[in-house]
Amino acid sequence: MEIVAGVYQIKLPFPQGVPGNTNAYVVEGSKGNIMVDTGWDSSEALWAFREGLKENLLKFQDINWIVITHIHPDHYGLASKLKELCGAEVIMHRVEAGLINSRYKDFGGLLAEVEEELKKNGVPQTELTELKEASLWTKQFVSPDLPDVMLDDGDRLSNGSFEFEVVRTPGHSPGHMCLYEPRKKWLFCGDHVLFKTTPHVGFHPQSGDNPLGEYINSLKRLEALKTNFIFPGHGPVFNSLKLRAAEILQHHAQRERAIMKVLNEGLKTAYQVATGIPWRAEAVGTFVNLSPWDRRLAILETIAHLKLLTFEGKVGKIDQEGTSLYLSKD
Ligand SMILES: [Zn+2]
Ligand SMILES: [Zn+2]
């Protein structure tokens, strides 16, 4: 589907019946075409991409550059296969490229660190293995090759007709990058801003010390750009970045209040906080009903909040026999 002149969106399905799509985009230019994000490495996604190209009268060979906003499986998984089929160069931020090996190739060390982190934050032994391994299935849908080109914040990328500026937006992933076209006021924002869902921001061994603080700073940086069209990695294209950013900030403020309420009852582990706050608008207090995958995300999001609150001086942390306990300083 051509969304605006020169920008095509192709929806790539998630694998194994998991609901959802990744939005891939193709931006036509006089010197070649840029693709933004690739979807999972699955036959369904590859077929959907082929059909999407055909619908728009394009071929694999018409894709010259494949830009990856971040290395989550739903954006980066298929990059290697498409590089092969298109004869294109794969491009991503330098910081993100640095995470590929430990996340996808030699991941034993990272897995052990995740286990340690979950344990330290109070996850009971009975849930530990399940939560530690909750994302392992995704690795079969990623061909983890290094990019051909690594970019830094402020770098430019042109296809002859449009010139994009790289905006690094750490938070959802440390080397997440957006592409901004100042003349057209287009923003390709990956998972940094989504229209219907609040992007996940969690603390984990690769996230940096204060991912939520970084996320909010990145959001404010994007908000300052003049934008006409925002092309996200999932869900609808939209044009009201300021409004959406305000909603996302409000969501985090609301969660912060829920967390502070729990911390006002006494010293708590992150796990205890996560189990004591609402997770879905439609069903309050649903932590136990979440899937292992969602419970893990919930715990990592809670830790990210606690880290930010600690940086802001609202919360204190003490370590007791290998367990981190948080307390309200209010
Ligand atoms: Zn993502
Ligand atoms: Zn995504």
Coordinates of C-alpha atoms and ligand atoms in Angstrom, one line a residue:
M1 CA 0.0 0.0 0.0
E2 CA 1.4 3.4 -1.0
I3 CA 0.8 5.6 2.1
V4 CA 2.2 8.8 0.7
A5 CA 3.9 9.4 -2.6
G6 CA 7.1 7.3 -2.5
V7 CA 6.4 5.4 0.7
Y8 CA 5.0 1.9 0.6
Q9 CA 3.9 -0.1 3.7
I10 CA 4.0 -3.9 3.6
K11 CA 2.6 -5.8 6.6
L12 CA 4.6 -8.9 7.6
P13 CA 2.8 -11.5 9.9
F14 CA 4.3 -12.8 13.1
P15 CA 5.1 -16.5 13.1
Q16 CA 3.4 -19.5 14.6
G17 CA 0.0 -18.0 14.9
V18 CA 1.2 -15.2 17.2
P19 CA -1.1 -12.3 16.5
G20 CA 0.4 -9.2 15.1
N21 CA 2.3 -7.7 12.1
T22 CA 5.5 -5.8 11.6
N23 CA 5.2 -2.8 9.3
A24 CA 8.0 -2.8 6.7
Y25 CA 8.4 0.3 4.6
V26 CA 9.9 0.9 1.2
V27 CA 10.9 4.4 0.3
E28 CA 11.5 5.0 -3.4
G29 CA 14.3 7.2 -4.6
S30 CA 16.0 8.2 -7.8
K31 CA 19.2 6.4 -6.8
G32 CA 17.6 3.4 -5.1
N33 CA 15.1 2.2 -2.6
I34 CA 15.4 2.1 1.2
M35 CA 13.6 -0.6 3.1
V36 CA 12.9 0.0 6.8
D37 CA 12.6 -3.1 9.0
T38 CA 12.1 -6.7 7.9
G39 CA 9.9 -8.8 10.1
W40 CA 10.7 -12.3 11.6
D41 CA 12.7 -14.8 9.7
S42 CA 9.7 -17.0 8.8
S43 CA 8.4 -18.3 5.5
E44 CA 5.1 -16.5 6.1
A45 CA 6.8 -13.1 6.5
L46 CA 9.0 -13.7 3.4
W47 CA 6.0 -14.6 1.3
A48 CA 4.1 -11.6 2.5
F49 CA 7.0 -9.4 1.6
R50 CA 7.2 -10.9 -1.9
E51 CA 3.4 -10.4 -2.4
G52 CA 3.7 -6.9 -1.0
L53 CA 6.5 -6.0 -3.4
K54 CA 4.5 -7.4 -6.4
E55 CA 1.4 -5.4 -5.4
N56 CA 3.5 -2.3 -5.6
L57 CA 5.1 -3.3 -8.9
L58 CA 8.5 -3.8 -7.2
K59 CA 10.9 -6.7 -7.2
F60 CA 13.5 -7.9 -4.6
Q61 CA 16.3 -6.5 -6.7
D62 CA 14.7 -3.0 -6.4
I63 CA 15.7 -2.9 -2.7
N64 CA 19.1 -1.3 -2.2
W65 CA 19.4 -0.6 1.5
I66 CA 17.8 -2.4 4.4
V67 CA 17.6 -0.2 7.5
I68 CA 17.0 -2.0 10.8
T69 CA 15.6 0.3 13.5
H70 CA 16.6 -2.2 16.2
I71 CA 17.5 -5.9 16.5
H72 CA 14.4 -7.3 18.0
P73 CA 13.3 -10.5 16.1
D74 CA 10.2 -8.8 14.6
H75 CA 12.4 -6.1 12.9
Y76 CA 15.7 -7.7 12.2
G77 CA 15.0 -11.5 11.9
L78 CA 14.6 -11.6 8.2
A79 CA 17.4 -9.1 7.3
S80 CA 20.0 -11.7 6.2
K81 CA 17.6 -13.5 3.9
L82 CA 16.4 -10.3 2.3
K83 CA 19.9 -9.0 1.9
E84 CA 20.6 -12.2 -0.1
L85 CA 17.5 -12.0 -2.2
C86 CA 17.7 -8.3 -2.8
G87 CA 21.4 -7.9 -3.1
A88 CA 21.1 -5.0 -0.6
E89 CA 23.2 -3.6 2.2
V90 CA 22.0 -4.0 5.8
I91 CA 22.3 -0.9 7.9
M92 CA 21.8 -0.3 11.6
H93 CA 23.1 1.8 14.5
R94 CA 26.6 0.9 15.8
V95 CA 25.4 0.3 19.4
E96 CA 22.7 -2.1 18.2
A97 CA 25.2 -4.1 16.0
G98 CA 27.3 -4.6 19.1
L99 CA 24.5 -6.5 20.8
I100 CA 24.0 -9.1 18.1
N101 CA 26.6 -11.7 19.2
S102 CA 25.7 -11.9 22.8
R103 CA 21.9 -11.9 22.1
Y104 CA 21.7 -14.3 19.3
K105 CA 24.9 -16.2 18.7
D106 CA 26.7 -16.8 22.0
F107 CA 23.8 -16.3 24.3
G108 CA 24.7 -18.7 27.1
G109 CA 26.3 -15.8 29.1
L110 CA 23.4 -13.5 28.6
L111 CA 20.9 -16.2 29.7
A112 CA 22.9 -16.7 32.9
E113 CA 22.9 -12.9 33.5
V114 CA 19.1 -12.8 33.0
E115 CA 18.7 -15.6 35.5
E116 CA 20.9 -13.8 38.0
E117 CA 19.0 -10.6 37.5
L118 CA 15.6 -12.2 37.9
K119 CA 16.8 -14.0 41.1
K120 CA 18.1 -10.8 42.6
N121 CA 14.8 -9.2 42.0
G122 CA 12.9 -11.7 43.9
V123 CA 11.5 -14.1 41.2
P124 CA 10.7 -17.4 43.1
Q125 CA 12.7 -20.5 42.2
T126 CA 9.5 -22.1 40.9
E127 CA 9.2 -19.5 38.2
L128 CA 12.8 -18.9 37.4
T129 CA 13.5 -21.3 34.6
E130 CA 10.2 -20.6 32.9
L131 CA 10.8 -16.8 32.9
K132 CA 14.5 -17.1 32.0
E133 CA 13.7 -19.2 29.0
A134 CA 10.5 -17.3 28.0
S135 CA 12.1 -15.7 24.9
L136 CA 14.3 -18.6 23.7
W137 CA 11.7 -19.7 21.0
T138 CA 12.2 -16.4 19.2
K139 CA 15.8 -17.1 18.3
Q140 CA 14.8 -19.7 15.6
F141 CA 13.2 -16.7 13.8
V142 CA 16.4 -14.7 13.5
S143 CA 19.4 -15.0 11.2
P144 CA 21.9 -13.0 13.2
D145 CA 24.4 -11.6 10.7
L146 CA 26.3 -8.4 11.3
P147 CA 25.3 -5.4 9.3
D148 CA 27.2 -4.1 6.3
V149 CA 27.0 -0.5 7.4
M150 CA 26.9 0.9 11.0
L151 CA 25.6 4.4 11.5
D152 CA 25.8 6.9 14.4
D153 CA 23.5 9.6 15.6
G154 CA 23.3 12.5 13.1
D155 CA 24.5 10.5 10.1
R156 CA 22.7 10.9 6.9
L157 CA 21.3 8.4 4.4
S158 CA 20.0 9.4 1.0
N159 CA 18.3 7.5 -1.8
G160 CA 18.5 10.4 -4.3
S161 CA 15.0 11.7 -3.6
F162 CA 14.9 11.8 0.2
E163 CA 17.6 12.5 2.7
F164 CA 17.2 10.9 6.2
E165 CA 18.8 11.8 9.4
V166 CA 19.7 9.1 11.9
V167 CA 18.2 9.9 15.3
R168 CA 19.4 7.4 18.0
T169 CA 16.6 6.8 20.5
P170 CA 17.7 4.5 23.3
G171 CA 15.1 3.1 25.6
H172 CA 13.2 0.3 23.9
S173 CA 16.6 -1.0 22.8
P174 CA 19.9 0.7 23.5
G175 CA 20.8 1.3 19.8
H176 CA 17.3 1.9 18.5
M177 CA 17.3 4.4 15.7
C178 CA 14.7 6.4 13.9
L179 CA 15.0 7.9 10.4
Y180 CA 13.9 11.5 10.1
E181 CA 13.3 13.3 6.7
P182 CA 13.3 17.0 7.6
R183 CA 12.0 18.3 4.3
K184 CA 9.0 15.9 4.2
K185 CA 8.7 15.9 8.0
W186 CA 8.6 12.1 7.9
L187 CA 9.6 10.0 10.9
F188 CA 10.2 6.3 10.7
C189 CA 10.2 5.4 14.4
G190 CA 10.4 1.6 14.7
D191 CA 9.1 0.6 18.2
H192 CA 9.9 3.9 19.9
V193 CA 6.5 5.3 19.4
L194 CA 3.4 3.2 18.6
F195 CA -0.1 4.5 18.2
K196 CA -2.1 1.8 20.0
T197 CA 0.3 0.2 22.4
T198 CA 2.9 1.5 24.8
P199 CA 6.3 0.4 23.7
H200 CA 8.0 -2.1 26.1
V201 CA 10.9 -0.6 28.1
G202 CA 12.5 -3.1 30.4
F203 CA 15.7 -3.4 32.4
H204 CA 17.9 -6.3 31.4
P205 CA 21.6 -7.1 31.0
Q206 CA 21.8 -5.3 27.7
S207 CA 19.6 -2.4 28.4
G208 CA 21.9 0.1 30.2
D209 CA 21.4 1.3 33.7
N210 CA 18.3 3.5 33.2
P211 CA 16.4 2.5 30.1
L212 CA 13.2 4.2 31.0
G213 CA 15.0 7.5 31.7
E214 CA 16.7 7.2 28.3
Y215 CA 13.4 6.3 26.7
I216 CA 11.6 9.4 28.0
N217 CA 14.6 11.6 27.0
S218 CA 14.5 10.1 23.5
L219 CA 10.7 10.6 23.3
K220 CA 11.2 14.3 24.2
R221 CA 13.9 14.6 21.6
L222 CA 11.5 13.2 18.9
E223 CA 8.7 15.4 20.1
A224 CA 10.8 18.5 19.3
L225 CA 11.0 17.5 15.6
K226 CA 8.5 18.8 13.2
T227 CA 6.6 15.8 11.9
N228 CA 3.8 15.3 9.3
F229 CA 3.7 11.5 9.1
I230 CA 4.9 9.0 11.7
F231 CA 5.6 5.5 10.3
P232 CA 5.8 3.1 13.3
G233 CA 6.9 -0.5 13.3
H234 CA 3.4 -1.8 14.3
G235 CA -0.1 -0.4 14.0
P236 CA -1.4 2.6 12.1
V237 CA 0.6 5.4 10.6
F238 CA -0.3 8.6 12.4
N239 CA 0.4 12.4 12.5
S240 CA 0.0 13.5 16.1
L241 CA 3.4 12.7 17.7
K242 CA 3.0 15.3 20.5
L243 CA -0.4 13.9 21.5
R244 CA 0.7 10.3 21.4
A245 CA 3.9 11.1 23.3
A246 CA 1.8 12.8 26.0
E247 CA -0.3 9.7 26.3
I248 CA 2.7 7.5 26.7
L249 CA 4.2 9.7 29.4
Q250 CA 0.9 9.7 31.2
H251 CA 0.8 5.9 31.1
H252 CA 4.3 5.9 32.7
A253 CA 3.2 8.4 35.3
Q254 CA 0.2 6.3 36.2
R255 CA 2.4 3.2 36.5
E256 CA 4.8 5.1 38.7
R257 CA 1.9 6.0 41.0
A258 CA 0.8 2.4 41.3
I259 CA 4.4 1.4 42.1
M260 CA 4.8 4.1 44.8
K261 CA 1.5 2.9 46.3
V262 CA 2.9 -0.6 46.7
L263 CA 6.3 0.7 48.0
N264 CA 4.4 2.7 50.7
E265 CA 3.4 -0.6 52.3
G266 CA 6.9 -1.6 53.0
L267 CA 10.2 -2.9 51.6
K268 CA 9.5 -4.8 48.4
T269 CA 11.4 -6.7 45.7
A270 CA 10.7 -5.8 42.1
Y271 CA 8.9 -9.1 41.7
Q272 CA 6.6 -8.2 44.6
V273 CA 6.0 -4.8 43.1
A274 CA 5.2 -6.3 39.7
T275 CA 2.7 -8.7 41.2
G276 CA 1.0 -5.9 43.1
I277 CA 0.2 -3.5 40.3
P278 CA -2.4 -3.7 37.5
W279 CA -1.1 -4.9 34.1
R280 CA -4.1 -4.6 31.8
A281 CA -6.6 -1.8 31.8
E282 CA -9.5 -4.3 31.5
A283 CA -8.4 -6.6 34.3
V284 CA -6.8 -5.3 37.4
G285 CA -4.2 -7.3 39.3
T286 CA -3.7 -9.9 36.5
F287 CA 0.0 -10.7 36.9
V288 CA -0.7 -14.4 37.7
N289 CA -2.8 -14.7 34.6
L290 CA -0.2 -13.4 32.2
S291 CA 1.8 -15.8 30.1
P292 CA 5.5 -16.4 31.1
W293 CA 6.6 -14.1 28.3
D294 CA 4.3 -11.3 29.5
R295 CA 5.2 -11.9 33.2
R296 CA 8.9 -11.5 32.3
L297 CA 8.2 -8.3 30.4
A298 CA 6.1 -7.0 33.4
I299 CA 9.0 -7.7 35.8
L300 CA 11.6 -6.1 33.5
E301 CA 9.3 -3.0 33.0
T302 CA 8.9 -2.8 36.8
I303 CA 12.7 -2.9 37.3
A304 CA 13.1 -0.2 34.7
H305 CA 10.6 2.0 36.7
L306 CA 12.4 1.3 40.0
K307 CA 15.7 2.2 38.4
L308 CA 14.4 5.5 37.1
L309 CA 12.7 6.2 40.5
T310 CA 16.1 5.5 42.2
F311 CA 17.9 7.8 39.8
E312 CA 15.3 10.5 40.6
G313 CA 15.8 10.0 44.4
K314 CA 12.2 9.0 45.0
V315 CA 13.1 5.4 45.8
G316 CA 16.0 3.8 47.7
K317 CA 17.5 0.3 47.1
I318 CA 19.2 -2.0 49.6
D319 CA 20.8 -5.4 49.0
Q320 CA 20.0 -8.0 51.5
E321 CA 21.6 -11.5 51.1
G322 CA 21.7 -11.2 47.3
T323 CA 18.2 -9.8 47.0
S324 CA 17.4 -6.1 46.0
L325 CA 14.8 -4.5 48.1
Y326 CA 13.2 -1.1 47.2
L327 CA 11.7 1.4 49.6
S328 CA 9.9 4.7 49.1
K329 CA 11.8 7.8 50.2
D330 CA 8.6 9.9 50.2
Ligands
ZN1 ZN 11.1 -3.9 19.6
ZN2 ZN 8.5 -4.5 17.3

